[in-house]
């Protein structure tokens, strides 16, 4: 009877009012999201309703070091898309080529290998190479694109003389196992040390001798580092640590090679956490460029102190202790520096072989870090659980828009493009986790569109829409009417009469 008394004007007014209200809510939600980076409805529900329902916010933001972060941000002046040599890059012959033989896919891109070719020419050649036949051959070899041509040139150079760079090329590209590579590097070390001693005596006799000494120094450091990496891969970790420490003492100024990152990884394998902390204290400095290895290793050490007993439910009831607060802050710091790493550590994204060059704060660096350090996180009980509970809270800490940054300089906008050049085509490049539109904005947008369409149809066809509305309401109330009829038939008429009067 009530439905039959409603006129078409009522339906027009109802749908129009609903469309207007949902539109106003949508405009407000969009303005609030643009200004604060979150949905107002979602924020109210998380802040006020969730605690009442007994929910736990596992990733509450923490901004205790905001002032220190601002100071740190002001001191950072790093080129946006500077590509770095991967300190833990694999061997082409013994590792990358074996992957290609098994899978049929190329793990290195042309762009990455071209950067390596430029590095080789910078480190292993100089202007005086034409004076020594073997070095002249190797100067051409480093420019060759064809791997077989490079290997043939290296053998040709060795026929003329004991050439350290020729042994390096064969160890990197021809050796099919790490054992073979180590043997070749030992031969390279013998030849390289002789060249280094000779050039050291002549380094002050002119510019060309200075350049030659610099090249021989680079060759010697490269050989010793790769020998240490061979020892690490073959399980002689303590020997590798000693070689790395000796190398850092002998050549303290060559910090551009980032040998300390190799040392950190080897020390973590030995579970020498006190030594790891000592290395971090030296290199995790405001004036030095950061890396995922530095930031995430610092987070791992702080998480190790609390992760075995950490429980998100208990932490929400009693609050975070000082040690837990420090661990969460360290994780937030690491995630802000490189937001791609957690998905690899938590195995939400599959790993591939790391490239020979990485882009700091990019997906390439995340792959290189997780490839070697995932086992160290798994070894610390509860560390991955703590990371899982807290890493997403970082994105609520960073000011909106995301390009402003928080503890570090703003995230480079060109990172995704550079990573696509460095990483193979079969890998899905991880993109910086930008803040997506919250569910409530999408819901109100859909509601506004739906009610606006209903209002338009009701205005154009009021009688027809009135029939549809009555049919819809009748269908909606049909189950209730059925229940009421059943209740009437079961209950005594006198009792039912009293209940209806009440």
XYZ file of N, CA, C and O in Angstrom, residues 87 258 260-261 264 283-284 288-297 333-334 337-338 358 360-361 365 369 408:
108
model
N 79.152 -5.318 -6.746
C 80.300 -5.847 -5.998
C 80.352 -7.369 -5.953
O 81.410 -7.960 -5.783
N 83.971 -1.010 -3.494
C 82.989 -1.498 -2.505
C 83.314 -2.909 -2.011
O 82.434 -3.774 -1.887
N 83.999 -3.729 0.876
C 83.385 -3.977 2.181
C 82.051 -4.720 2.055
O 81.634 -5.406 2.994
N 81.382 -4.623 0.903
C 80.133 -5.358 0.734
C 80.397 -6.856 0.594
O 79.622 -7.677 1.076
N 81.126 -7.961 4.201
C 79.911 -8.085 5.014
C 79.206 -9.412 4.739
O 78.772 -10.110 5.669
N 81.363 2.114 7.636
C 80.871 2.455 6.304
C 79.444 2.998 6.284
O 79.029 3.576 5.294
N 78.670 2.798 7.350
C 77.313 3.353 7.389
C 77.390 4.764 7.954
O 76.902 5.066 9.049
N 79.063 8.946 3.337
C 79.297 7.910 2.345
C 77.991 7.516 1.664
O 76.927 7.557 2.280
N 78.059 7.142 0.385
C 76.823 6.710 -0.301
C 76.294 5.426 0.292
O 77.052 4.511 0.626
N 74.990 5.371 0.447
C 74.350 4.196 1.026
C 74.176 3.107 -0.042
O 74.307 3.342 -1.237
N 73.828 1.924 0.431
C 73.500 0.816 -0.458
C 72.517 -0.080 0.267
O 72.345 0.012 1.484
N 71.866 -0.957 -0.491
C 70.926 -1.893 0.131
C 71.650 -2.811 1.108
O 71.115 -3.156 2.162
N 72.884 -3.188 0.775
C 73.653 -4.053 1.675
C 73.874 -3.383 3.018
O 73.705 -4.004 4.077
N 74.249 -2.109 3.008
C 74.489 -1.375 4.251
C 73.193 -1.249 5.056
O 73.131 -1.589 6.244
N 72.133 -0.775 4.414
C 70.887 -0.479 5.131
C 70.216 -1.750 5.648
O 69.768 -1.804 6.799
N 70.139 -2.778 4.804
C 69.434 -3.992 5.216
C 70.255 -4.843 6.182
O 69.686 -5.546 7.019
N 71.587 -4.780 6.076
C 72.397 -5.496 7.065
C 72.262 -4.851 8.438
O 72.174 -5.543 9.457
N 63.914 2.463 7.550
C 65.004 3.164 6.862
C 65.465 2.369 5.641
O 65.649 2.927 4.553
N 65.646 1.062 5.819
C 66.110 0.223 4.712
C 65.081 0.168 3.592
O 65.427 0.263 2.412
N 65.039 3.266 1.567
C 66.172 3.363 0.643
C 65.924 2.503 -0.591
O 66.094 2.969 -1.721
N 65.542 1.244 -0.395
C 65.222 0.382 -1.538
C 63.944 -0.390 -1.230
O 63.968 -1.387 -0.501
N 74.340 -2.555 -11.196
C 73.112 -2.309 -10.444
C 72.848 -0.816 -10.364
O 73.762 0.005 -10.495
N 71.423 1.773 -7.713
C 71.089 1.874 -6.300
C 69.647 2.351 -6.134
O 69.191 3.237 -6.841
N 68.954 1.710 -5.205
C 67.546 1.942 -4.892
C 66.611 1.347 -5.943
O 65.406 1.545 -5.888
N 69.403 -3.587 -7.872
C 70.121 -3.687 -6.605
C 69.399 -4.645 -5.654
O 70.035 -5.412 -4.919
N 71.094 -7.893 -3.955
C 71.174 -8.052 -2.498
C 70.499 -9.346 -2.045
O 71.078 -10.158 -1.326
N 65.828 9.844 3.281
C 66.808 9.918 2.211
C 66.365 10.960 1.195
O 65.261 11.496 1.259
